[in-house]
Structure formats: C-alpha cells, structure tokens
Short mmCIF file of C-alpha atoms and ligand atoms in Angstrom, two decimals:
data_model
loop_
_atom_site.label_atom_id
_atom_site.label_comp_id
_atom_site.label_asym_id
_atom_site.label_seq_id
_atom_site.Cartn_x
_atom_site.Cartn_y
_atom_site.Cartn_z
CA UNK A 1097 8.89 3.40 -8.90
CA UNK A 1098 10.87 5.86 -6.78
CA UNK A 1099 14.21 5.48 -5.11
CA UNK A 1100 16.20 7.75 -2.80
CA UNK A 1101 19.74 8.83 -3.68
CA UNK A 1102 21.76 9.99 -0.71
CA UNK A 1103 25.26 11.38 -0.24
CA UNK A 1104 26.31 10.80 3.34
CA UNK A 1105 28.43 12.69 5.82
CA UNK A 1106 26.50 15.88 6.60
CA UNK A 1107 25.55 16.47 10.25
CA UNK A 1108 21.86 17.37 10.47
CA UNK A 1109 20.80 20.60 12.15
CA UNK A 1110 17.44 22.27 12.65
CA UNK A 1111 13.81 21.77 13.67
CA UNK A 1112 11.31 19.33 12.18
CA UNK A 1113 7.50 19.42 12.64
CA UNK A 1114 6.16 15.97 13.55
CA UNK A 1115 3.07 14.70 11.72
CA UNK A 1116 0.01 13.05 13.21
CA UNK A 1117 0.41 9.39 14.19
CA UNK A 1118 -0.16 6.83 11.41
CA UNK A 1119 -1.09 4.08 13.89
CA UNK A 1120 -3.61 6.31 15.62
CA UNK A 1121 -5.23 7.48 12.38
CA UNK A 1122 -5.56 3.90 11.10
CA UNK A 1123 -7.64 3.04 14.19
CA UNK A 1124 -9.66 6.29 14.36
CA UNK A 1125 -10.85 6.04 10.73
CA UNK A 1126 -12.68 2.66 11.06
CA UNK A 1127 -14.12 3.81 14.41
CA UNK A 1128 -16.20 6.29 12.42
CA UNK A 1129 -18.13 3.29 11.02
CA UNK A 1130 -19.73 2.97 14.48
CA UNK A 1131 -22.03 5.98 13.96
CA UNK A 1132 -23.72 7.82 11.11
CA UNK A 1133 -22.71 11.37 10.24
CA UNK A 1134 -19.71 13.64 9.71
CA UNK A 1135 -16.41 13.22 11.57
CA UNK A 1136 -13.34 15.49 11.46
CA UNK A 1137 -9.93 13.97 12.16
CA UNK A 1138 -7.53 16.89 12.52
CA UNK A 1139 -3.72 16.55 12.23
CA UNK A 1140 -4.16 13.56 9.90
CA UNK A 1141 -0.85 12.63 8.18
CA UNK A 1142 -0.79 12.53 4.36
CA UNK A 1143 0.42 8.94 3.98
CA UNK A 1144 -0.10 6.03 1.55
CA UNK A 1145 -1.63 3.93 4.37
CA UNK A 1146 -4.17 6.69 5.11
CA UNK A 1147 -5.12 6.70 1.42
CA UNK A 1148 -5.45 2.92 1.49
CA UNK A 1149 -7.82 3.09 4.46
CA UNK A 1150 -9.79 5.91 2.80
CA UNK A 1151 -10.27 3.87 -0.37
CA UNK A 1152 -11.37 0.87 1.67
CA UNK A 1153 -13.96 2.97 3.54
CA UNK A 1154 -15.14 4.49 0.25
CA UNK A 1155 -15.96 0.99 -1.07
CA UNK A 1156 -18.40 0.76 1.86
CA UNK A 1157 -20.10 4.04 0.99
CA UNK A 1158 -18.14 6.43 3.22
CA UNK A 1159 -17.30 9.85 1.78
CA UNK A 1160 -13.72 10.76 2.70
CA UNK A 1161 -11.75 13.93 1.97
CA UNK A 1162 -8.31 14.99 3.22
CA UNK A 1163 -7.49 18.72 3.01
CA UNK A 1164 -4.80 20.56 5.00
CA UNK A 1165 -4.38 17.52 7.24
CA UNK A 1166 -8.07 17.52 8.17
CA UNK A 1167 -9.76 14.27 7.19
CA UNK A 1168 -13.53 14.58 6.88
CA UNK A 1169 -15.45 11.30 6.93
CA UNK A 1170 -19.19 11.13 6.18
CA UNK A 1171 -20.56 7.72 7.14
CA UNK A 1172 -24.24 8.43 6.55
CA UNK A 1173 -24.16 6.49 3.26
CA UNK A 1174 -22.57 3.22 4.42
CA UNK A 1175 -24.27 0.39 2.51
CA UNK A 1176 -21.65 -2.36 2.26
CA UNK A 1177 -19.95 -4.38 5.02
CA UNK A 1178 -17.12 -5.95 3.11
CA UNK A 1179 -13.30 -5.47 3.09
CA UNK A 1180 -12.04 -7.03 -0.16
CA UNK A 1181 -8.69 -8.81 -0.47
CA UNK A 1182 -7.47 -6.16 -2.97
CA UNK A 1183 -7.49 -3.61 -0.13
CA UNK A 1184 -6.60 -5.79 2.85
CA UNK A 1185 -3.55 -7.30 1.12
CA UNK A 1186 -2.04 -3.78 0.94
CA UNK A 1187 -2.42 -3.08 4.63
CA UNK A 1188 -3.03 -5.40 7.63
CA UNK A 1189 -4.65 -2.58 9.61
CA UNK A 1190 -7.70 -3.00 7.33
CA UNK A 1191 -8.74 -5.73 9.79
CA UNK A 1192 -9.83 -2.85 12.10
CA UNK A 1193 -13.13 -2.60 10.17
CA UNK A 1194 -14.24 -6.02 11.50
CA UNK A 1195 -15.33 -4.87 14.99
CA UNK A 1196 -17.15 -1.65 13.95
CA UNK A 1197 -19.03 -3.31 11.02
CA UNK A 1198 -20.10 -6.26 13.17
CA UNK A 1199 -21.19 -4.01 16.06
CA UNK A 1200 -23.05 -1.46 13.95
CA UNK A 1201 -24.43 -3.55 11.06
CA UNK A 1202 -24.52 -7.09 12.54
CA UNK A 1203 -22.41 -8.52 9.73
CA UNK A 1204 -18.95 -8.21 8.18
CA UNK A 1205 -17.01 -9.97 5.44
CA UNK A 1206 -13.32 -9.16 5.85
CA UNK A 1207 -10.41 -10.66 3.97
CA UNK A 1208 -7.74 -12.35 6.08
CA UNK A 1209 -4.58 -10.20 5.84
CA UNK A 1210 -2.24 -12.86 4.40
CA UNK A 1211 1.55 -12.77 4.72
CA UNK A 1212 3.80 -9.97 5.99
CA UNK A 1213 7.44 -9.03 5.22
CA UNK A 1214 8.43 -10.51 8.52
CA UNK A 1215 7.04 -13.44 10.42
CA UNK A 1216 3.58 -14.76 11.00
CA UNK A 1217 1.22 -12.02 12.15
CA UNK A 1218 -1.95 -13.96 12.97
CA UNK A 1219 -5.33 -12.35 13.76
CA UNK A 1220 -6.59 -15.16 15.98
CA UNK A 1221 -7.06 -12.82 18.97
CA UNK A 1222 -9.31 -10.53 16.91
CA UNK A 1223 -11.46 -13.48 15.81
CA UNK A 1224 -11.59 -15.10 19.28
CA UNK A 1225 -12.57 -11.75 20.78
CA UNK A 1226 -15.49 -11.36 18.35
CA UNK A 1227 -16.58 -14.93 19.05
CA UNK A 1228 -16.53 -14.24 22.80
CA UNK A 1229 -18.83 -11.26 22.16
CA UNK A 1230 -21.27 -13.69 20.59
CA UNK A 1231 -20.49 -13.39 16.87
CA UNK A 1232 -20.86 -16.41 14.59
CA UNK A 1233 -17.61 -16.53 12.61
CA UNK A 1234 -16.68 -18.67 9.65
CA UNK A 1235 -13.38 -18.61 7.79
CA UNK A 1236 -14.08 -19.39 4.14
CA UNK A 1237 -12.08 -18.82 0.93
CA UNK A 1238 -9.65 -16.45 2.64
CA UNK A 1239 -12.38 -14.37 4.25
CA UNK A 1240 -13.72 -13.88 7.76
CA UNK A 1241 -17.53 -14.08 7.61
CA UNK A 1242 -18.99 -12.66 10.82
CA UNK A 1243 -22.61 -12.33 11.94
CA UNK A 1244 -24.42 -11.23 15.11
CA UNK A 1245 -27.90 -9.73 15.61
CA UNK A 1246 -26.41 -7.84 18.55
CA UNK A 1247 -23.12 -8.54 20.27
CA UNK A 1248 -23.24 -9.40 23.99
CA UNK A 1249 -20.90 -8.17 26.72
CA UNK A 1250 -18.19 -10.69 27.71
CA UNK A 1251 -14.88 -11.06 29.55
CA UNK A 1252 -11.92 -11.26 27.18
CA UNK A 1253 -8.47 -11.98 28.54
CA UNK A 1254 -5.69 -11.80 25.93
CA UNK A 1255 -2.77 -14.23 26.16
CA UNK A 1256 -0.64 -11.71 24.29
CA UNK A 1257 -0.95 -7.93 24.60
CA UNK A 1258 -2.08 -6.96 21.09
CA UNK A 1259 -2.59 -3.38 19.86
CA UNK A 1260 -4.83 -4.43 16.99
CA UNK A 1261 -6.95 -6.97 18.88
CA UNK A 1262 -7.49 -4.55 21.79
CA UNK A 1263 -8.64 -1.82 19.40
CA UNK A 1264 -10.89 -4.11 17.35
CA UNK A 1265 -12.58 -5.79 20.33
CA UNK A 1266 -13.03 -2.45 22.13
CA UNK A 1267 -14.74 -1.00 19.01
CA UNK A 1268 -17.06 -4.04 18.91
CA UNK A 1269 -17.87 -3.99 22.63
CA UNK A 1270 -19.01 -0.33 22.78
CA UNK A 1271 -22.33 -1.25 21.07
CA UNK A 1272 -22.78 -4.68 22.68
CA UNK A 1273 -25.65 -5.48 25.05
CA UNK A 1274 -24.21 -5.45 28.58
CA UNK A 1275 -20.72 -4.98 29.96
CA UNK A 1276 -17.42 -6.31 28.59
CA UNK A 1277 -14.06 -6.55 30.31
CA UNK A 1278 -10.79 -6.70 28.34
CA UNK A 1279 -7.84 -7.98 30.37
CA UNK A 1280 -4.19 -7.67 29.31
CA UNK A 1281 -5.31 -4.90 26.99
CA UNK A 1282 -2.64 -2.97 25.08
CA UNK A 1283 -1.87 0.51 26.50
CA UNK A 1284 -0.06 2.01 23.52
CA UNK A 1285 -0.86 5.77 23.16
CA UNK A 1286 -2.73 5.02 19.93
CA UNK A 1287 -5.11 2.73 21.84
CA UNK A 1288 -5.63 5.33 24.56
CA UNK A 1289 -6.50 7.89 21.86
CA UNK A 1290 -8.94 5.44 20.25
CA UNK A 1291 -10.66 4.87 23.61
CA UNK A 1292 -10.93 8.63 24.22
CA UNK A 1293 -12.35 9.11 20.72
CA UNK A 1294 -14.99 6.42 21.37
CA UNK A 1295 -15.84 8.17 24.65
CA UNK A 1296 -16.26 11.43 22.72
CA UNK A 1297 -18.71 9.52 20.47
CA UNK A 1298 -20.73 8.53 23.56
CA UNK A 1299 -19.13 5.22 24.53
CA UNK A 1300 -18.80 4.16 28.20
CA UNK A 1301 -15.27 2.89 28.86
CA UNK A 1302 -13.51 2.68 32.23
CA UNK A 1303 -9.82 1.99 32.79
CA UNK A 1304 -8.56 3.92 29.75
CA UNK A 1305 -4.76 3.85 29.74
CA UNK A 1306 -4.65 0.70 31.88
CA UNK A 1307 -4.54 -2.93 30.75
CA UNK A 1308 -8.00 -3.66 32.17
CA UNK A 1309 -10.81 -1.99 30.22
CA UNK A 1310 -14.45 -2.14 31.33
CA UNK A 1311 -16.90 -1.27 28.54
CA UNK A 1312 -20.61 -0.80 29.18
CA UNK A 1313 -22.35 -1.19 25.84
CA UNK A 1314 -24.72 1.55 24.64
CA UNK A 1315 -27.53 1.50 22.05
CA UNK A 1316 -26.04 4.15 19.79
CA UNK A 1317 -23.12 6.53 19.21
CA UNK A 1318 -22.76 9.91 17.50
CA UNK A 1319 -20.03 11.55 15.37
CA UNK A 1320 -17.13 13.42 17.00
CA UNK A 1321 -13.99 15.33 16.05
CA UNK A 1322 -10.45 14.56 17.20
CA UNK A 1323 -6.90 15.95 17.15
CA UNK A 1324 -4.62 13.08 16.22
CA UNK A 1325 -1.65 12.61 18.57
CA UNK A 1326 1.86 13.18 17.16
CA UNK A 1327 3.68 10.22 15.62
CA UNK A 1328 6.13 8.96 18.27
CA UNK A 1329 7.91 6.67 15.79
CA UNK A 1330 8.45 9.45 13.26
CA UNK A 1331 9.78 11.65 16.09
CA UNK A 1332 12.08 8.83 17.29
CA UNK A 1333 13.36 8.27 13.76
CA UNK A 1334 14.33 11.93 13.32
CA UNK A 1335 16.04 12.04 16.72
CA UNK A 1336 18.11 9.03 15.66
CA UNK A 1337 18.91 10.90 12.41
CA UNK A 1338 20.39 13.69 14.54
CA UNK A 1339 22.35 11.21 16.69
CA UNK A 1340 23.76 9.14 13.80
CA UNK A 1341 24.92 12.20 11.78
CA UNK A 1342 26.53 13.94 14.77
CA UNK A 1343 24.12 16.87 14.58
CA UNK A 1344 21.57 18.77 16.64
CA UNK A 1345 17.91 18.15 15.81
CA UNK A 1346 14.67 19.41 17.35
CA UNK A 1347 11.38 17.58 16.80
CA UNK A 1348 8.46 20.00 17.23
CA UNK A 1349 4.98 18.82 18.18
CA UNK A 1350 6.24 15.51 19.62
CA UNK A 1351 5.01 14.16 22.97
CA UNK A 1352 8.07 13.32 25.12
CA UNK A 1353 6.00 11.07 27.40
CA UNK A 1354 5.21 8.74 24.47
CA UNK A 1355 8.94 8.44 23.72
CA UNK A 1356 10.34 7.95 27.23
CA UNK A 1357 12.01 4.57 26.51
CA UNK A 1358 13.65 5.82 23.32
CA UNK A 1359 14.87 9.05 24.94
CA UNK A 1360 16.40 7.07 27.84
CA UNK A 1361 18.39 4.87 25.43
CA UNK A 1362 19.54 7.89 23.42
CA UNK A 1363 20.88 9.44 26.62
CA UNK A 1364 22.62 6.16 27.45
CA UNK A 1365 24.29 6.37 24.02
CA UNK A 1366 25.73 9.75 25.02
CA UNK A 1367 23.22 12.14 23.44
CA UNK A 1368 22.24 15.33 25.24
CA UNK A 1369 18.47 15.85 25.33
CA UNK A 1370 16.53 19.01 26.09
CA UNK A 1371 12.88 18.15 26.68
CA UNK A 1372 10.23 20.91 26.70
CA UNK A 1373 6.46 20.55 26.32
CA UNK A 1374 5.92 19.56 22.68
CA UNK A 1375 9.62 19.88 21.76
CA UNK A 1376 12.61 17.56 22.10
CA UNK A 1377 16.13 18.65 21.11
CA UNK A 1378 18.91 16.14 20.69
CA UNK A 1379 22.61 17.02 20.48
CA UNK A 1380 24.79 14.14 19.36
CA UNK A 1381 28.01 13.11 21.16
CA UNK A 1382 31.38 13.00 19.39
CA UNK A 1383 31.21 9.19 19.60
CA UNK A 1384 28.14 7.02 20.26
CA UNK A 1385 28.26 4.49 23.10
CA UNK A 1386 26.93 0.96 22.42
CA UNK A 1387 23.57 0.45 24.15
CA UNK A 1388 21.55 -2.78 24.32
CA UNK A 1389 17.79 -2.52 23.81
CA UNK A 1390 14.93 -5.00 24.12
CA UNK A 1391 11.88 -4.12 22.08
CA UNK A 1392 8.68 -4.86 24.02
CA UNK A 1393 5.11 -3.62 24.57
CA UNK A 1394 4.50 0.01 25.60
CA UNK A 1395 5.90 1.73 27.64
CA UNK A 1396 8.92 -0.40 26.69
CA UNK A 1397 11.20 0.32 23.70
CA UNK A 1398 9.01 0.13 20.58
CA UNK A 1399 9.62 -2.63 18.03
CA UNK A 1400 8.94 0.04 15.37
CA UNK A 1401 12.23 1.72 16.42
CA UNK A 1402 14.25 -1.52 16.47
CA UNK A 1403 15.60 -1.25 12.89
CA UNK A 1404 16.54 2.42 13.37
CA UNK A 1405 18.39 1.49 16.57
CA UNK A 1406 20.43 -1.18 14.76
CA UNK A 1407 21.45 1.42 12.16
CA UNK A 1408 22.58 3.75 14.98
CA UNK A 1409 24.47 1.05 16.83
CA UNK A 1410 26.22 -0.02 13.63
CA UNK A 1411 28.56 2.99 14.08
CA UNK A 1412 28.79 3.00 17.90
CA UNK A 1413 32.12 2.53 19.69
CA UNK A 1414 31.63 -1.12 20.65
CA UNK A 1415 29.16 -4.02 20.60
CA UNK A 1416 25.47 -3.93 21.48
CA UNK A 1417 22.62 -6.45 21.42
CA UNK A 1418 19.21 -5.51 20.01
CA UNK A 1419 16.44 -7.96 20.94
CA UNK A 1420 12.85 -7.97 19.66
CA UNK A 1421 10.26 -9.71 21.90
CA UNK A 1422 7.28 -8.66 19.73
CA UNK A 1423 8.39 -9.98 16.31
CA UNK A 1424 10.96 -12.73 16.41
CA UNK A 1425 12.28 -12.29 12.91
CA UNK A 1426 11.87 -8.61 12.15
CA UNK A 1427 15.45 -8.36 10.84
CA UNK A 1428 15.08 -8.07 7.05
CA UNK A 1429 17.00 -4.76 7.22
CA UNK A 1430 20.15 -6.46 8.56
CA UNK A 1431 21.52 -7.96 5.30
CA UNK A 1432 20.88 -4.60 3.60
CA UNK A 1433 22.71 -2.67 6.35
CA UNK A 1434 25.56 -5.14 5.93
CA UNK A 1435 25.74 -4.15 2.24
CA UNK A 1436 26.64 -0.67 3.60
CA UNK A 1437 29.42 -2.19 5.72
CA UNK A 1438 27.61 -2.80 9.02
CA UNK A 1439 28.76 -5.80 11.10
CA UNK A 1440 25.61 -7.47 12.48
CA UNK A 1441 24.86 -11.08 13.40
CA UNK A 1442 21.28 -12.22 13.99
CA UNK A 1443 20.70 -15.09 16.43
CA UNK A 1444 17.02 -16.00 16.93
CA UNK A 1445 15.30 -12.76 17.95
CA UNK A 1446 18.45 -10.79 18.74
CA UNK A 1447 20.99 -8.91 16.64
CA UNK A 1448 24.59 -8.56 17.84
CA UNK A 1449 25.84 -5.25 16.41
CA UNK A 1450 29.61 -4.68 16.33
CA UNK A 1451 30.16 -0.97 15.73
CA UNK A 1452 32.38 -0.03 12.76
CA UNK A 1453 34.26 3.28 12.21
CA UNK A 1454 32.18 4.10 9.10
CA UNK A 1455 29.75 2.85 6.48
CA UNK A 1456 30.19 3.04 2.72
CA UNK A 1457 27.52 3.82 0.13
CA UNK A 1458 25.84 1.07 -1.99
CA UNK A 1459 22.45 0.19 -3.52
CA UNK A 1460 20.08 -1.30 -0.95
CA UNK A 1461 16.52 -2.61 -1.03
CA UNK A 1462 13.66 -1.59 1.28
CA UNK A 1463 11.62 -4.57 2.50
CA UNK A 1464 9.16 -2.86 4.86
CA UNK A 1465 8.37 0.51 6.40
CA UNK A 1466 10.77 0.64 9.38
CA UNK A 1467 13.49 -1.32 7.56
CA UNK A 1468 13.53 1.40 4.89
CA UNK A 1469 13.84 4.07 7.62
CA UNK A 1470 16.96 2.31 8.94
CA UNK A 1471 18.50 2.23 5.44
CA UNK A 1472 17.91 5.96 4.98
CA UNK A 1473 19.52 6.65 8.39
CA UNK A 1474 22.56 4.58 7.38
CA UNK A 1475 22.68 6.33 3.98
CA UNK A 1476 22.88 9.71 5.79
CA UNK A 1477 26.36 8.77 7.06
CA UNK A 1478 27.65 6.25 4.51
CA UNK A 1479 30.61 7.56 2.53
CA UNK A 1480 29.76 8.30 -1.08
CA UNK A 1481 26.43 7.54 -2.71
CA UNK A 1482 23.66 5.28 -1.39
CA UNK A 1483 20.58 4.30 -3.37
CA UNK A 1484 17.56 3.09 -1.41
CA UNK A 1485 15.18 1.23 -3.71
CA UNK A 1486 11.41 0.63 -3.37
CA UNK A 1487 10.77 3.66 -1.21
CA UNK A 1488 7.03 3.12 -1.58
CA UNK A 1489 7.47 1.29 1.71
CA UNK A 1490 8.57 4.48 3.48
CA UNK A 1491 5.73 6.55 1.99
CA UNK A 1492 3.36 4.30 3.88
CA UNK A 1493 4.41 5.81 7.20
CA UNK A 1494 6.53 8.95 6.75
CA UNK A 1495 5.10 12.12 5.24
CA UNK A 1496 7.54 13.68 2.70
CA UNK A 1497 10.56 12.31 4.57
CA UNK A 1498 13.05 13.56 2.00
CA UNK A 1499 11.77 17.14 2.25
CA UNK A 1500 11.97 17.03 6.05
CA UNK A 1501 15.54 15.65 5.91
CA UNK A 1502 16.56 18.23 3.28
CA UNK A 1503 15.31 20.95 5.67
CA UNK A 1504 17.85 19.60 8.19
CA UNK A 1505 20.64 19.78 5.61
CA UNK A 1506 20.64 16.20 4.32
CA UNK A 1507 21.72 15.44 0.75
CA UNK A 1508 18.82 13.21 -0.30
CA UNK A 1509 16.87 13.18 -3.56
CA UNK A 1510 13.78 11.26 -4.64
CA UNK A 1511 14.35 9.88 -8.11
CA UNK A 1512 11.87 7.86 -10.12
CA UNK A 1513 13.40 4.90 -11.86
CA UNK A 1514 12.53 1.72 -13.76
CA UNK A 1515 13.27 -1.44 -11.76
CA UNK A 1516 14.18 -4.50 -13.84
C1 EPZ B 1657 0.54 -2.58 15.65
O1 EPZ B 1657 0.42 -3.76 14.85
C2 EPZ B 1657 1.25 -1.54 14.77
N1 EPZ B 1657 0.44 -1.31 13.58
C3 EPZ B 1657 2.63 -2.06 14.35
O2 EPZ B 1657 3.30 -1.01 13.66
C4 EPZ B 1657 3.45 -2.38 15.59
O3 EPZ B 1657 4.64 -3.00 15.20
C5 EPZ B 1657 2.66 -3.35 16.51
O4 EPZ B 1657 1.36 -2.83 16.82
C6 EPZ B 1657 3.38 -3.61 17.82
O5 EPZ B 1657 3.60 -2.43 18.51
C7 EPZ B 1657 -0.63 -0.50 13.67
O6 EPZ B 1657 -0.98 0.04 14.69
C8 EPZ B 1657 -1.40 -0.27 12.41
P1 EPZ B 1657 -0.03 -6.48 17.69
P2 EPZ B 1657 -0.53 -4.97 15.30
O7 EPZ B 1657 -1.38 -7.07 17.47
O8 EPZ B 1657 -1.76 -4.42 15.92
C9 EPZ B 1657 0.78 -11.18 18.06
C10 EPZ B 1657 4.46 0.05 11.89
O9 EPZ B 1657 5.64 -0.10 11.53
N2 EPZ B 1657 -0.64 -11.36 17.72
O10 EPZ B 1657 0.18 -5.64 18.89
O11 EPZ B 1657 -0.66 -5.87 14.13
C11 EPZ B 1657 1.60 -10.66 16.87
O12 EPZ B 1657 1.98 -11.67 16.00
C12 EPZ B 1657 3.62 -1.18 12.26
O13 EPZ B 1657 3.89 1.14 12.00
C13 EPZ B 1657 -1.18 -12.64 17.73
O14 EPZ B 1657 -0.50 -13.62 18.02
O15 EPZ B 1657 0.41 -5.67 16.39
C14 EPZ B 1657 2.76 -9.98 17.56
O16 EPZ B 1657 3.75 -10.89 17.85
C15 EPZ B 1657 4.29 -2.47 11.93
N3 EPZ B 1657 -2.50 -12.77 17.40
C16 EPZ B 1657 2.12 -9.45 18.84
O17 EPZ B 1657 0.91 -10.16 19.03
C17 EPZ B 1657 -3.30 -11.70 17.06
O18 EPZ B 1657 -4.48 -11.88 16.77
C18 EPZ B 1657 1.81 -7.95 18.82
O19 EPZ B 1657 1.04 -7.67 17.68
C19 EPZ B 1657 -2.73 -10.41 17.06
C20 EPZ B 1657 -1.40 -10.26 17.40
#
C-alpha cells in the first residue's frame, strides 16, 4: 500500500496539464453498451476508477484497451448483463450500466452499491426512473433484477437533482418506445457531455444543458467517438494548491466556464486570476481572506471541492463557514486536518473554520477521494513532514498527482509501505 510523504513550505510555480474528466468518462463508458461496435473515447484519464469500469465491462464481453489516453471499447461481443458485487462495491458509478443494459438487452442484474465513506447515498431515483419507463424491478439478495421487453417513454420528475439518476434514466430512455421527459434533470457538464455523446450515437434529445430533457426514443444507435471534457475538479484542486502555497499556478486545458463558482470564491479570497481560453492562471495573495461557501448543484460550488476549500480556509486570516447541501456529513477529512493543526468545528452540514497562522506535519489517513486531496493540500504547507496514508483513494480520481505536483516544485514522494 502506498503513502505520500510531503515536506511543506514551498510555494508552487508553473503550468499543469489537466486530464480528462473522471466523472464524464465513468458515464461515457457504459453508454457504449447501447450500441454494437467500436467506440473511441479520447482524452481518457488513466485512473483506478477507469480501470474498475473497464474490468466491469469486460465481464460483460466488452473489449477495452487504453493507450495514450485513447480508450477503445468494442461492444460487439456483449453476452452478459450482470454487474457483480465484487465490482460494484469498489465504485458506485457501476450503477450506470443499469439503464443501458435494460434498454439494449431488456434485462439487467446489478448489485446495489452498498455503503459509502460518507452518508447514505441511495439509488432510489435510478430504480424509480426505470420503473416509470416500464421496467419490472425486484430487489433480491443485494441485487437489482430488472426486466423489460422494451421500455416505454414516460415523464420523470426528480425530487432531488441527481447526476447519476439523470444519466442512467437518459441512457435508458434513448431506446424506449415513444417520448420521455426528465424534469429537474442535473445540468453538470458531465451530463451535458453524456447527452451530446448519445446524440452523436443517433439519439434524439432536446433541452441538453437545461433541467428539462425531452427524449424521443429510437429503434437503434451506432458507435461514436468523443473527446472527453477536462476535469474541472482536478483543475480546481491544483488552483487551490497554488493559492494555499502562496504560489503562481497555471492549469492548461481546463474549461473556465465549468469552474466559474470556484474561480469566483478564489478571487474573493484575494487570488488574482488570469483566464484565457483553455488556461487559468492563479497568483496567490500574501494572506488569504476567509470566504464562506455553500456546496450545491451545478453551476453552484461543487461538493467535490468542499474538502479542498476547508484545507485552504484553515490558514486564512479569519473565520469562514463551509456548508454542504448535497452530502450532509461529507466531513471525514476534518478530524485528519485537525491532526495537522487546523481549527474546524462541524455542526450538522456546516464546518466553521477558524484560520490558524500555520499547520504542522503529522501522519494522516485518507478516507475518500476528495478528503485525500485536502490532506495533500494541507501537507504542502504544513511545517516539517506529513505522511498521507492509503493514497489508493486519490489514485481513483487524480492521474499521477505526485508527478504533477513535483513539476510545480512540491516536495512530495510516493512511498510503498506495510500498514499494520
Ligand atoms: C456524482 O455522484 C459524482 N460521481 C460525485 O463525485 C459528486 O459528488 C456527485 O455527483 C454530486 O455532484 C460521479 O459522477 C461518478 P447524485 P452521484 O446522484 O451521481 C441524492 C467524486 O468525488 N440521491 O447527484 O452519486 C444523493 O444522496 C464523486 O468524484 C438520492 O437521494 O450523485 C445526494 O444527496 C463523489 N437518490 C444527491 O442526491 C438517488 O437515487 C446528489 O447525488 C440518487 C441520489
């Protein structure tokens, strides 16, 4: 098992290329199950989660190969419509195979995802959506058993705006008989890319980019290629790395539009931003100002940047409040940040962060992907040595993060070690 060893205190300087978006790739890959043939997903990030999805698709008969960030998927040999617990337990996004399998093959057996590091993350909206499209669904022995000769168009209005449920139901509806309407659909950039990819495969979808999607089902789809959008959360994380270390960092290949809420808060904290097409440069202030944020659905401040923001605010000149309206108890990183000397108090779904002059190095434990990013950010400025354990969490969503940080001048090493 690997850990990161950091020595803090070096301002970061330089330019970082941003990888393709994990949360787009994890939706685009199952979409390929909707047609037979060869797909090319360009700008695919080399991540553990992408490998997990590849191995899941391979169990169904898909041939998958990633070379030079081009993922080639051949779905002409799909012969199995099952997502076993062994795969799904590693990654909740595996649930995305439910809609495409049901729509294309009329049946699917998909393991329920089980627990998550933080809070209940139910999939009731996915299941209700499939039922509304006419699927017979039974939950048995930890599995979703779904059947439908052919799905039928329906009106689905989500109580909660859900990225996953919007993507799954949209992928099911594109092959249904008749027209479906999804109301209160998610409009995250990853969902817009998924809709555009389905359109490139021959799907008929109106309202892309809005929270009301109208989908006219078709009888068949064909393969397509796609250029995966840049990862807005990776870009946001590196900009915060520049801000917290007092440096100047450029993220190349990022889409500023997808990061508008994060950029606005960074400016409020005193950072100077230069935004050009495909490039964002951040110059840190001498002292960060405390800035409250409320994590919400897109285009609001992303919950996947909440932990990184708490790390940043832990050394701001004053007190800030960081609230999460998507996940009420996504604060597992807080006790670990406090081991580094941060002063944070969590009350329900908000963290009160009292800025301290500096952090001091210690051994800390990653609990999930974004929590581990916040610990690395804190380790970049903590005096002395910081060890971040269980970095397999970070490899799920950041491609070679230590190499990218080293290129900016960070003192970070990946070390394999035995955990007792
Ligand atoms: C996606 O998860 C992302 N994952 C998450 O990123 C991200 O945190 C989340 O959207 C919110 O932006 C991927 O895209 C693979 P949701 P998802 O359905 O689809 C509730 C990361 O760090 N809900 O939009 O699972 C749910 O509990 C990951 O990269 C239901 O109640 O999120 C939550 O409170 C972590 N019932 C809210 O909706 C359902 O059936 C939003 O969840 C589904 C969701």
